[in-house]
């Protein structure tokens, strides 16, 4: 039996232990500083010791692999921890800002009721959204492109509604996605090859794409073969769970619609935009929807329209619509395209392709009856009403050049200085600061990979950066195994989302005081740098953390960077949310106020033991 020691002796031993630890820390710090100074014959030895000291930050007891029932590292018993209860099973697929019941209280005109309508703060949920029974970790890419576990999104309606169109099939305990679509029953591969015969998809010239009314996002899924990344969106409507299926497949998608509000993307963002029988009335509202596509399309970008009314002379009977009506629709679209300075470069079967002019010099025939947008800031779009006006071209510094600057092919453009920075369009961001930011995040990501050794193994497909900055986190992670949704907070000091797109990455504007436009359990890993500092005194940090929990998959990972006192409060909160956590020092040592909080969300499903306390 162990005997109790003298309290004074215990204090003495504790003091000695603290002195020894402090001495070792100072020793390693001085060695590291000596090594970095470049002086002394022992540099190689110091470097090795420094590496070994840095490797102490590897966390073998924070499990990132997918297992059920983790044990906790953070002892919440020392603090007053609020325990978050699970929500009712009815909330398994809850999307706060696209709630079906709330949507029905808004006007149907111009799809207003399918837009974002968030609950007031007093109605925010303060419970945790459960996973459905039987939920499993999604298949890894590229298998996930073709198969989704039924338990993860148990909705069969599309297998019936779209059976003839080859969207999705139910087979045993999985959904199978053959790659078909309404306009490409032979498969997305064949369809994309048709497009590639006209559009430079194969050589990196086209990198970012927008898919409007995407269905289950098979077009975007198969574009990954071409190293093209598509931002897909579709409303939460009668086509049950279409965006949820897209994200379960590992394809970027958000809940969204072309309605009355501007799209949450910057101007000149996409190399290509696409509508495949997306049911958007392109000729309506004085061409407002085509004008909004023009705003987000890069000079020289491509717009693809397949399906009605294209080639109406052949298909009007199959579409069961009067040919006069279809002829009028296509004529209206053609007229608006001319006003926008889009040149039709292809029409065959049911596919038409237009190319946007590269600068204002090519718009000499633009008619005076077109209305130019007055807003000086084309990226001011959050909850701003869409207008039937044309966004002016950015001035071209050289005759015959692409307005706003030309882009290198991808992947070269990933680390090339973006034109918006090189041209001085982003206040406070220079070429030098961009390059320094890139180097800094390469360093950060290297540390992340050492801490979480499966970070780039394919375990994490859908990744979100909640405060993306210049996109350097995503650029440092770039891999065919993953993609990053770069979120630009609407309250950020400077808007750099356009820069992110010029690097060949994708992203979206969002205010984290509200819920994100996605289903629950759609991201494998969430990263946020200084997000809680940014939103301090703006909204409740607890609401942001509950939203993070909603969109994070069971056994998903979180990496947070922020000031130590802020992360300490976050750590206490998430202890009551079934997260296992570990806080570590900044890479440059414990004297740096910024710390890193690592977390893994525990696996649990509806109906299980509902205690959120640390086990």
PDB file of N, CA, C and O in Angstrom, residues 190-241:
ATOM      1  N   UNK A 190     -18.942  11.383 -70.899  1.00  0.00           N
ATOM      2  CA  UNK A 190     -19.208  11.624 -72.327  1.00  0.00           C
ATOM      3  C   UNK A 190     -19.600  13.077 -72.545  1.00  0.00           C
ATOM      4  O   UNK A 190     -19.137  13.740 -73.475  1.00  0.00           O
ATOM      5  N   UNK A 191     -20.454  13.575 -71.671  1.00  0.00           N
ATOM      6  CA  UNK A 191     -20.928  14.957 -71.759  1.00  0.00           C
ATOM      7  C   UNK A 191     -19.767  15.944 -71.615  1.00  0.00           C
ATOM      8  O   UNK A 191     -19.637  16.903 -72.395  1.00  0.00           O
ATOM      9  N   UNK A 192     -18.888  15.707 -70.646  1.00  0.00           N
ATOM     10  CA  UNK A 192     -17.752  16.605 -70.413  1.00  0.00           C
ATOM     11  C   UNK A 192     -16.786  16.583 -71.592  1.00  0.00           C
ATOM     12  O   UNK A 192     -16.218  17.617 -71.962  1.00  0.00           O
ATOM     13  N   UNK A 193     -16.610  15.423 -72.213  1.00  0.00           N
ATOM     14  CA  UNK A 193     -15.749  15.347 -73.402  1.00  0.00           C
ATOM     15  C   UNK A 193     -16.325  16.169 -74.543  1.00  0.00           C
ATOM     16  O   UNK A 193     -15.585  16.772 -75.325  1.00  0.00           O
ATOM     17  N   UNK A 194     -17.660  16.204 -74.655  1.00  0.00           N
ATOM     18  CA  UNK A 194     -18.296  17.062 -75.659  1.00  0.00           C
ATOM     19  C   UNK A 194     -17.941  18.529 -75.401  1.00  0.00           C
ATOM     20  O   UNK A 194     -17.613  19.283 -76.330  1.00  0.00           O
ATOM     21  N   UNK A 195     -18.017  18.931 -74.146  1.00  0.00           N
ATOM     22  CA  UNK A 195     -17.688  20.309 -73.793  1.00  0.00           C
ATOM     23  C   UNK A 195     -16.210  20.597 -74.038  1.00  0.00           C
ATOM     24  O   UNK A 195     -15.836  21.681 -74.505  1.00  0.00           O
ATOM     25  N   UNK A 196     -15.360  19.623 -73.716  1.00  0.00           N
ATOM     26  CA  UNK A 196     -13.908  19.801 -73.852  1.00  0.00           C
ATOM     27  C   UNK A 196     -13.477  19.948 -75.302  1.00  0.00           C
ATOM     28  O   UNK A 196     -12.370  20.433 -75.574  1.00  0.00           O
ATOM     29  N   UNK A 197     -14.321  19.539 -76.237  1.00  0.00           N
ATOM     30  CA  UNK A 197     -13.984  19.732 -77.651  1.00  0.00           C
ATOM     31  C   UNK A 197     -14.119  21.199 -78.063  1.00  0.00           C
ATOM     32  O   UNK A 197     -13.641  21.597 -79.127  1.00  0.00           O
ATOM     33  N   UNK A 198     -14.756  22.012 -77.206  1.00  0.00           N
ATOM     34  CA  UNK A 198     -14.963  23.434 -77.493  1.00  0.00           C
ATOM     35  C   UNK A 198     -14.255  24.323 -76.468  1.00  0.00           C
ATOM     36  O   UNK A 198     -13.690  25.359 -76.813  1.00  0.00           O
ATOM     37  N   UNK A 199     -14.261  23.903 -75.205  1.00  0.00           N
ATOM     38  CA  UNK A 199     -13.729  24.707 -74.096  1.00  0.00           C
ATOM     39  C   UNK A 199     -12.403  24.102 -73.642  1.00  0.00           C
ATOM     40  O   UNK A 199     -12.290  22.873 -73.528  1.00  0.00           O
ATOM     41  N   UNK A 200     -11.381  24.917 -73.349  1.00  0.00           N
ATOM     42  CA  UNK A 200     -10.072  24.387 -72.945  1.00  0.00           C
ATOM     43  C   UNK A 200     -10.079  23.851 -71.495  1.00  0.00           C
ATOM     44  O   UNK A 200      -9.495  24.436 -70.582  1.00  0.00           O
ATOM     45  N   UNK A 201     -10.741  22.713 -71.325  1.00  0.00           N
ATOM     46  CA  UNK A 201     -10.874  22.100 -70.002  1.00  0.00           C
ATOM     47  C   UNK A 201      -9.654  21.256 -69.652  1.00  0.00           C
ATOM     48  O   UNK A 201      -9.338  21.050 -68.475  1.00  0.00           O
ATOM     49  N   UNK A 202      -8.941  20.781 -70.666  1.00  0.00           N
ATOM     50  CA  UNK A 202      -7.898  19.775 -70.428  1.00  0.00           C
ATOM     51  C   UNK A 202      -6.537  20.330 -70.018  1.00  0.00           C
ATOM     52  O   UNK A 202      -5.696  19.578 -69.526  1.00  0.00           O
ATOM     53  N   UNK A 203      -6.305  21.630 -70.215  1.00  0.00           N
ATOM     54  CA  UNK A 203      -4.942  22.140 -70.046  1.00  0.00           C
ATOM     55  C   UNK A 203      -4.758  23.095 -68.872  1.00  0.00           C
ATOM     56  O   UNK A 203      -3.731  23.756 -68.759  1.00  0.00           O
ATOM     57  N   UNK A 204      -5.743  23.190 -67.971  1.00  0.00           N
ATOM     58  CA  UNK A 204      -5.618  24.059 -66.809  1.00  0.00           C
ATOM     59  C   UNK A 204      -6.090  25.476 -67.042  1.00  0.00           C
ATOM     60  O   UNK A 204      -6.125  26.279 -66.100  1.00  0.00           O
ATOM     61  N   UNK A 205      -6.450  25.824 -68.299  1.00  0.00           N
ATOM     62  CA  UNK A 205      -6.961  27.172 -68.578  1.00  0.00           C
ATOM     63  C   UNK A 205      -8.256  27.410 -67.822  1.00  0.00           C
ATOM     64  O   UNK A 205      -8.477  28.479 -67.241  1.00  0.00           O
ATOM     65  N   UNK A 206      -9.140  26.406 -67.859  1.00  0.00           N
ATOM     66  CA  UNK A 206     -10.376  26.452 -67.080  1.00  0.00           C
ATOM     67  C   UNK A 206     -10.155  25.648 -65.812  1.00  0.00           C
ATOM     68  O   UNK A 206      -9.872  24.456 -65.855  1.00  0.00           O
ATOM     69  N   UNK A 207     -10.278  26.311 -64.672  1.00  0.00           N
ATOM     70  CA  UNK A 207     -10.072  25.640 -63.385  1.00  0.00           C
ATOM     71  C   UNK A 207     -11.303  25.717 -62.487  1.00  0.00           C
ATOM     72  O   UNK A 207     -11.704  24.738 -61.884  1.00  0.00           O
ATOM     73  N   UNK A 208     -11.931  26.900 -62.364  1.00  0.00           N
ATOM     74  CA  UNK A 208     -13.076  27.064 -61.471  1.00  0.00           C
ATOM     75  C   UNK A 208     -14.368  27.121 -62.276  1.00  0.00           C
ATOM     76  O   UNK A 208     -14.449  27.795 -63.306  1.00  0.00           O
ATOM     77  N   UNK A 209     -15.380  26.415 -61.792  1.00  0.00           N
ATOM     78  CA  UNK A 209     -16.652  26.337 -62.507  1.00  0.00           C
ATOM     79  C   UNK A 209     -17.814  26.536 -61.538  1.00  0.00           C
ATOM     80  O   UNK A 209     -17.694  26.263 -60.345  1.00  0.00           O
ATOM     81  N   UNK A 210     -18.919  27.021 -62.063  1.00  0.00           N
ATOM     82  CA  UNK A 210     -20.142  27.213 -61.287  1.00  0.00           C
ATOM     83  C   UNK A 210     -21.240  26.389 -61.923  1.00  0.00           C
ATOM     84  O   UNK A 210     -21.519  26.522 -63.113  1.00  0.00           O
ATOM     85  N   UNK A 211     -21.866  25.523 -61.127  1.00  0.00           N
ATOM     86  CA  UNK A 211     -22.973  24.695 -61.621  1.00  0.00           C
ATOM     87  C   UNK A 211     -24.257  25.154 -60.956  1.00  0.00           C
ATOM     88  O   UNK A 211     -24.451  24.966 -59.747  1.00  0.00           O
ATOM     89  N   UNK A 212     -25.133  25.774 -61.736  1.00  0.00           N
ATOM     90  CA  UNK A 212     -26.386  26.320 -61.209  1.00  0.00           C
ATOM     91  C   UNK A 212     -27.485  25.268 -61.322  1.00  0.00           C
ATOM     92  O   UNK A 212     -27.738  24.767 -62.408  1.00  0.00           O
ATOM     93  N   UNK A 213     -28.135  24.954 -60.211  1.00  0.00           N
ATOM     94  CA  UNK A 213     -29.161  23.915 -60.226  1.00  0.00           C
ATOM     95  C   UNK A 213     -28.539  22.567 -60.487  1.00  0.00           C
ATOM     96  O   UNK A 213     -28.847  21.889 -61.459  1.00  0.00           O
ATOM     97  N   UNK A 214     -27.655  22.148 -59.573  1.00  0.00           N
ATOM     98  CA  UNK A 214     -26.704  21.068 -59.860  1.00  0.00           C
ATOM     99  C   UNK A 214     -27.248  19.660 -59.710  1.00  0.00           C
ATOM    100  O   UNK A 214     -26.572  18.694 -60.073  1.00  0.00           O
ATOM    101  N   UNK A 215     -28.445  19.478 -59.144  1.00  0.00           N
ATOM    102  CA  UNK A 215     -28.905  18.113 -58.862  1.00  0.00           C
ATOM    103  C   UNK A 215     -28.000  17.448 -57.838  1.00  0.00           C
ATOM    104  O   UNK A 215     -27.683  18.033 -56.802  1.00  0.00           O
ATOM    105  N   UNK A 216     -27.536  16.243 -58.136  1.00  0.00           N
ATOM    106  CA  UNK A 216     -26.635  15.539 -57.215  1.00  0.00           C
ATOM    107  C   UNK A 216     -25.164  15.790 -57.568  1.00  0.00           C
ATOM    108  O   UNK A 216     -24.274  15.079 -57.105  1.00  0.00           O
ATOM    109  N   UNK A 217     -24.929  16.792 -58.411  1.00  0.00           N
ATOM    110  CA  UNK A 217     -23.583  17.309 -58.721  1.00  0.00           C
ATOM    111  C   UNK A 217     -22.695  16.311 -59.451  1.00  0.00           C
ATOM    112  O   UNK A 217     -21.476  16.306 -59.256  1.00  0.00           O
ATOM    113  N   UNK A 218     -23.258  15.509 -60.335  1.00  0.00           N
ATOM    114  CA  UNK A 218     -22.421  14.566 -61.100  1.00  0.00           C
ATOM    115  C   UNK A 218     -21.500  15.298 -62.063  1.00  0.00           C
ATOM    116  O   UNK A 218     -20.387  14.831 -62.330  1.00  0.00           O
ATOM    117  N   UNK A 219     -21.949  16.445 -62.593  1.00  0.00           N
ATOM    118  CA  UNK A 219     -21.075  17.216 -63.479  1.00  0.00           C
ATOM    119  C   UNK A 219     -19.815  17.637 -62.725  1.00  0.00           C
ATOM    120  O   UNK A 219     -18.691  17.434 -63.187  1.00  0.00           O
ATOM    121  N   UNK A 220     -20.001  18.207 -61.539  1.00  0.00           N
ATOM    122  CA  UNK A 220     -18.863  18.603 -60.730  1.00  0.00           C
ATOM    123  C   UNK A 220     -18.017  17.421 -60.288  1.00  0.00           C
ATOM    124  O   UNK A 220     -16.782  17.513 -60.225  1.00  0.00           O
ATOM    125  N   UNK A 221     -18.666  16.294 -59.997  1.00  0.00           N
ATOM    126  CA  UNK A 221     -17.935  15.108 -59.542  1.00  0.00           C
ATOM    127  C   UNK A 221     -16.967  14.606 -60.606  1.00  0.00           C
ATOM    128  O   UNK A 221     -15.819  14.252 -60.305  1.00  0.00           O
ATOM    129  N   UNK A 222     -17.402  14.595 -61.855  1.00  0.00           N
ATOM    130  CA  UNK A 222     -16.558  14.056 -62.926  1.00  0.00           C
ATOM    131  C   UNK A 222     -15.582  15.090 -63.483  1.00  0.00           C
ATOM    132  O   UNK A 222     -14.602  14.723 -64.144  1.00  0.00           O
ATOM    133  N   UNK A 223     -15.816  16.370 -63.200  1.00  0.00           N
ATOM    134  CA  UNK A 223     -14.850  17.388 -63.611  1.00  0.00           C
ATOM    135  C   UNK A 223     -13.532  17.266 -62.860  1.00  0.00           C
ATOM    136  O   UNK A 223     -12.497  17.748 -63.327  1.00  0.00           O
ATOM    137  N   UNK A 224     -13.559  16.625 -61.684  1.00  0.00           N
ATOM    138  CA  UNK A 224     -12.307  16.449 -60.939  1.00  0.00           C
ATOM    139  C   UNK A 224     -11.270  15.672 -61.756  1.00  0.00           C
ATOM    140  O   UNK A 224     -10.067  15.854 -61.571  1.00  0.00           O
ATOM    141  N   UNK A 225     -11.731  14.817 -62.662  1.00  0.00           N
ATOM    142  CA  UNK A 225     -10.795  14.100 -63.536  1.00  0.00           C
ATOM    143  C   UNK A 225      -9.971  15.065 -64.383  1.00  0.00           C
ATOM    144  O   UNK A 225      -8.852  14.749 -64.786  1.00  0.00           O
ATOM    145  N   UNK A 226     -10.552  16.214 -64.678  1.00  0.00           N
ATOM    146  CA  UNK A 226      -9.892  17.233 -65.505  1.00  0.00           C
ATOM    147  C   UNK A 226      -9.153  18.271 -64.655  1.00  0.00           C
ATOM    148  O   UNK A 226      -8.678  19.277 -65.176  1.00  0.00           O
ATOM    149  N   UNK A 227      -9.109  18.043 -63.338  1.00  0.00           N
ATOM    150  CA  UNK A 227      -8.509  18.998 -62.415  1.00  0.00           C
ATOM    151  C   UNK A 227      -9.250  20.331 -62.441  1.00  0.00           C
ATOM    152  O   UNK A 227      -8.659  21.407 -62.286  1.00  0.00           O
ATOM    153  N   UNK A 228     -10.557  20.245 -62.648  1.00  0.00           N
ATOM    154  CA  UNK A 228     -11.452  21.399 -62.587  1.00  0.00           C
ATOM    155  C   UNK A 228     -12.312  21.249 -61.334  1.00  0.00           C
ATOM    156  O   UNK A 228     -12.848  20.169 -61.075  1.00  0.00           O
ATOM    157  N   UNK A 229     -12.446  22.315 -60.556  1.00  0.00           N
ATOM    158  CA  UNK A 229     -13.248  22.266 -59.331  1.00  0.00           C
ATOM    159  C   UNK A 229     -14.490  23.129 -59.514  1.00  0.00           C
ATOM    160  O   UNK A 229     -14.406  24.295 -59.897  1.00  0.00           O
ATOM    161  N   UNK A 230     -15.654  22.529 -59.262  1.00  0.00           N
ATOM    162  CA  UNK A 230     -16.927  23.212 -59.477  1.00  0.00           C
ATOM    163  C   UNK A 230     -17.580  23.553 -58.144  1.00  0.00           C
ATOM    164  O   UNK A 230     -17.606  22.735 -57.224  1.00  0.00           O
ATOM    165  N   UNK A 231     -18.104  24.754 -58.056  1.00  0.00           N
ATOM    166  CA  UNK A 231     -18.970  25.157 -56.955  1.00  0.00           C
ATOM    167  C   UNK A 231     -20.401  24.906 -57.423  1.00  0.00           C
ATOM    168  O   UNK A 231     -20.881  25.561 -58.349  1.00  0.00           O
ATOM    169  N   UNK A 232     -21.057  23.931 -56.825  1.00  0.00           N
ATOM    170  CA  UNK A 232     -22.401  23.545 -57.245  1.00  0.00           C
ATOM    171  C   UNK A 232     -23.419  24.044 -56.231  1.00  0.00           C
ATOM    172  O   UNK A 232     -23.153  24.055 -55.029  1.00  0.00           O
ATOM    173  N   UNK A 233     -24.583  24.452 -56.719  1.00  0.00           N
ATOM    174  CA  UNK A 233     -25.651  24.796 -55.776  1.00  0.00           C
ATOM    175  C   UNK A 233     -27.004  24.388 -56.334  1.00  0.00           C
ATOM    176  O   UNK A 233     -27.206  24.298 -57.550  1.00  0.00           O
ATOM    177  N   UNK A 234     -27.903  24.119 -55.415  1.00  0.00           N
ATOM    178  CA  UNK A 234     -29.277  23.766 -55.737  1.00  0.00           C
ATOM    179  C   UNK A 234     -30.119  24.076 -54.505  1.00  0.00           C
ATOM    180  O   UNK A 234     -29.617  24.072 -53.380  1.00  0.00           O
ATOM    181  N   UNK A 235     -31.404  24.358 -54.693  1.00  0.00           N
ATOM    182  CA  UNK A 235     -32.249  24.671 -53.535  1.00  0.00           C
ATOM    183  C   UNK A 235     -32.617  23.420 -52.747  1.00  0.00           C
ATOM    184  O   UNK A 235     -32.495  22.303 -53.240  1.00  0.00           O
ATOM    185  N   UNK A 236     -33.026  23.631 -51.519  1.00  0.00           N
ATOM    186  CA  UNK A 236     -33.630  22.534 -50.755  1.00  0.00           C
ATOM    187  C   UNK A 236     -35.113  22.534 -51.115  1.00  0.00           C
ATOM    188  O   UNK A 236     -35.888  23.349 -50.623  1.00  0.00           O
ATOM    189  N   UNK A 237     -35.503  21.634 -52.002  1.00  0.00           N
ATOM    190  CA  UNK A 237     -36.871  21.639 -52.504  1.00  0.00           C
ATOM    191  C   UNK A 237     -37.393  20.218 -52.579  1.00  0.00           C
ATOM    192  O   UNK A 237     -36.967  19.339 -51.823  1.00  0.00           O
ATOM    193  N   UNK A 238     -38.303  19.961 -53.514  1.00  0.00           N
ATOM    194  CA  UNK A 238     -38.922  18.641 -53.626  1.00  0.00           C
ATOM    195  C   UNK A 238     -37.928  17.567 -54.045  1.00  0.00           C
ATOM    196  O   UNK A 238     -38.167  16.380 -53.825  1.00  0.00           O
ATOM    197  N   UNK A 239     -36.809  17.962 -54.670  1.00  0.00           N
ATOM    198  CA  UNK A 239     -35.760  16.998 -55.000  1.00  0.00           C
ATOM    199  C   UNK A 239     -34.959  16.729 -53.724  1.00  0.00           C
ATOM    200  O   UNK A 239     -33.883  17.272 -53.504  1.00  0.00           O
ATOM    201  N   UNK A 240     -35.492  15.871 -52.917  1.00  0.00           N
ATOM    202  CA  UNK A 240     -35.007  15.684 -51.555  1.00  0.00           C
ATOM    203  C   UNK A 240     -33.526  15.329 -51.498  1.00  0.00           C
ATOM    204  O   UNK A 240     -33.055  14.428 -52.172  1.00  0.00           O
ATOM    205  N   UNK A 241     -32.787  16.094 -50.690  1.00  0.00           N
ATOM    206  CA  UNK A 241     -31.410  15.774 -50.302  1.00  0.00           C
ATOM    207  C   UNK A 241     -30.397  15.831 -51.442  1.00  0.00           C
ATOM    208  O   UNK A 241     -29.324  15.259 -51.333  1.00  0.00           O
TER     209      UNK A 241
END
